[in-house]
Each structure stands twice: as C-alpha cells, then as structure tokens.
CSV table of C-alpha atoms in Angstrom, one decimal:
chain,number,residue,atom,x,y,z
A,201,GLN,CA,0.0,0.0,0.0
A,202,VAL,CA,1.0,3.6,-0.5
A,203,GLN,CA,-0.4,6.8,0.9
A,204,LEU,CA,-0.1,10.1,-1.0
A,205,VAL,CA,-0.9,13.4,0.6
A,206,GLU,CA,-1.0,16.6,-1.5
A,207,SER,CA,-0.5,20.1,-0.2
A,208,GLY,CA,-0.1,23.6,-1.6
A,209,ALA,CA,-3.7,24.5,-2.3
A,210,GLY,CA,-4.4,28.1,-2.9
A,211,LEU,CA,-6.1,31.0,-4.6
A,212,VAL,CA,-3.9,33.0,-7.0
A,213,GLN,CA,-4.4,35.7,-9.6
A,214,ALA,CA,-3.8,34.9,-13.2
A,215,GLY,CA,-0.1,35.1,-14.0
A,216,GLY,CA,0.8,34.0,-10.5
A,217,SER,CA,2.6,30.9,-9.2
A,218,LEU,CA,2.0,28.0,-6.9
A,219,ARG,CA,3.9,24.9,-5.9
A,220,LEU,CA,2.1,21.7,-5.0
A,221,SER,CA,3.8,18.9,-3.0
A,222,CYS,CA,2.9,15.3,-2.8
A,223,ALA,CA,4.3,13.4,0.2
A,224,ALA,CA,4.4,9.6,-0.2
A,225,SER,CA,4.7,6.8,2.4
A,226,GLY,CA,4.2,3.1,2.6
A,227,ARG,CA,6.4,1.7,-0.2
A,228,THR,CA,9.7,2.4,-2.0
A,229,PHE,CA,9.0,5.8,-3.5
A,230,ARG,CA,12.0,5.9,-5.7
A,231,SER,CA,11.0,2.7,-7.6
A,232,TYR,CA,8.0,4.0,-9.4
A,233,ALA,CA,6.9,6.6,-11.9
A,234,MET,CA,4.5,9.2,-10.6
A,235,GLY,CA,2.1,11.8,-12.1
A,236,TRP,CA,-0.1,14.8,-11.5
A,237,PHE,CA,-3.6,15.0,-12.8
A,238,ARG,CA,-6.4,17.5,-12.4
A,239,GLN,CA,-10.2,17.6,-12.6
A,240,ALA,CA,-12.3,20.7,-13.1
A,241,PRO,CA,-16.0,20.8,-12.2
A,242,GLY,CA,-18.0,18.9,-14.8
A,243,LYS,CA,-15.0,17.6,-16.6
A,244,GLU,CA,-13.1,14.3,-16.6
A,245,ARG,CA,-9.8,13.9,-14.8
A,246,GLU,CA,-7.0,14.9,-17.2
A,247,PHE,CA,-3.3,14.3,-17.3
A,248,VAL,CA,-0.9,17.2,-16.3
A,249,ALA,CA,2.6,15.8,-16.0
A,250,THR,CA,4.5,12.6,-15.2
A,251,ILE,CA,8.0,11.8,-14.0
A,252,SER,CA,10.2,8.8,-14.1
A,253,ARG,CA,11.5,7.1,-10.9
A,254,SER,CA,14.8,8.8,-11.2
A,255,GLY,CA,13.4,12.2,-12.2
A,256,GLY,CA,15.4,12.2,-15.4
A,257,GLY,CA,12.3,11.6,-17.6
A,258,THR,CA,9.3,13.8,-17.7
A,259,ASN,CA,6.2,14.4,-19.9
A,260,TYR,CA,3.7,17.2,-19.9
A,261,ALA,CA,0.3,18.0,-21.3
A,262,ASP,CA,0.4,20.5,-24.1
A,263,SER,CA,-1.7,22.9,-22.1
A,264,VAL,CA,0.9,23.2,-19.3
A,265,LYS,CA,4.1,22.7,-21.3
A,266,GLY,CA,6.5,25.6,-20.6
A,267,ARG,CA,4.6,26.8,-17.6
A,268,PHE,CA,4.6,23.8,-15.2
A,269,THR,CA,7.6,21.8,-13.9
A,270,ILE,CA,7.3,18.4,-12.3
A,271,SER,CA,10.1,17.2,-10.0
A,272,ARG,CA,10.8,14.7,-7.2
A,273,ASP,CA,13.1,14.4,-4.3
A,274,ASN,CA,13.5,10.7,-3.6
A,275,ALA,CA,15.4,11.3,-0.4
A,276,LYS,CA,12.3,13.1,1.0
A,277,ASN,CA,9.7,10.8,-0.7
A,278,THR,CA,8.2,13.9,-2.2
A,279,MET,CA,7.0,15.0,-5.6
A,280,TYR,CA,6.4,18.6,-6.7
A,281,LEU,CA,4.6,20.6,-9.3
A,282,GLN,CA,5.8,24.1,-9.8
A,283,MET,CA,3.1,26.1,-11.6
A,284,ASN,CA,3.9,29.4,-13.2
A,285,SER,CA,2.0,31.8,-15.4
A,286,LEU,CA,-1.2,30.4,-14.1
A,287,LYS,CA,-4.4,30.9,-16.1
A,288,PRO,CA,-8.1,30.7,-15.0
A,289,GLU,CA,-8.4,27.5,-17.0
A,290,ASP,CA,-5.9,25.9,-14.7
A,291,THR,CA,-8.5,26.0,-11.9
A,292,ALA,CA,-9.2,22.4,-10.8
A,293,VAL,CA,-8.6,19.9,-8.0
A,294,TYR,CA,-5.1,18.5,-8.5
A,295,TYR,CA,-4.2,14.9,-7.7
A,296,CYS,CA,-0.9,13.2,-7.4
A,297,ALA,CA,-0.7,9.5,-8.3
A,298,SER,CA,1.7,6.6,-8.3
A,299,ARG,CA,1.8,3.6,-10.5
A,300,SER,CA,3.3,0.2,-10.1
A,301,SER,CA,5.7,0.6,-12.9
A,302,SER,CA,8.8,2.6,-13.7
A,303,TRP,CA,7.4,3.6,-17.1
A,304,LEU,CA,5.8,7.0,-17.7
A,305,SER,CA,2.1,7.1,-18.5
A,306,THR,CA,-0.4,9.8,-19.3
A,307,ASN,CA,-3.4,7.4,-18.7
A,308,PRO,CA,-5.0,7.8,-15.3
A,309,SER,CA,-6.3,4.2,-15.4
A,310,GLU,CA,-2.7,3.0,-15.3
A,311,TYR,CA,-2.1,4.6,-11.9
A,312,ASN,CA,-2.7,2.5,-8.8
A,313,TYR,CA,-2.6,5.0,-5.9
A,314,TRP,CA,-4.1,8.5,-5.6
A,315,GLY,CA,-4.0,11.3,-3.1
A,316,GLN,CA,-7.1,13.1,-1.9
A,317,GLY,CA,-6.6,16.1,-4.1
A,318,THR,CA,-5.9,19.8,-3.5
A,319,GLN,CA,-7.8,22.7,-4.8
A,320,VAL,CA,-6.1,25.3,-7.1
A,321,THR,CA,-8.1,28.4,-8.0
A,322,VAL,CA,-6.9,31.0,-10.5
A,323,SER,CA,-8.9,34.2,-10.6
A,324,SER,CA,-8.9,36.4,-13.7
C-alpha cells in the first residue's frame, strides 16, 4: 500500500505561481513513476505531468508545457509541481498519483494509488 498526501492548495491571480507537493509513504517511493492529474468541475480527470522514478524523464500535457515543472526528491519521498503563469483554466482539483511501474504514463487508469486532491483556483 502507498499513501499520498498533496499540499499547496491556494487561490492565486492569473499570472501568479503556486507549488504543489505530494508526500508519499508506505512503499519504495523511488522505484515507481508518478504523475499529476487535475479535474475541473463537470470535466473528466486529465493528465498534467508525469515523472520517471529517477526524475530524469518527464512528460507534460500540451496545455501546461513551458509553464509547469514536475520534479521529485527521492530522499524526501516527495514529488512537486511548480506552476507558473497560471491561467483561470488551470482551476481544478489537482491529484498526485503513483503507478506500479517505472514507465511514464499519461493514462489515469494506469495509476494505482491516488492522493485526496488539493484545490487550485486561479482568478482572472
């Protein structure tokens, strides 16, 4: 089993920045790929970013490429999402997730463990 806890929720104006954190416990954090997803009201959960177990490989949704940066600190069992140049359309509940594989994936159904989510609201 693995437990994931997100933090860093907030309300920010368009153009601002936030950093989300995801603290993991319960299994060998460094062995598995992880990802960030988000879900806006009335919409399906969508992929945001994913990172390899070492942190050397990443992949981003086109909508956040160049604005968001995913990273991880395996010594601290923590993953991060630095969000810059935020837009109102980035407003959503953000979830971190872990999968039982070292391979990157953009498909939420391929992730086994999920955090409870953290709200990000961007005002115009």
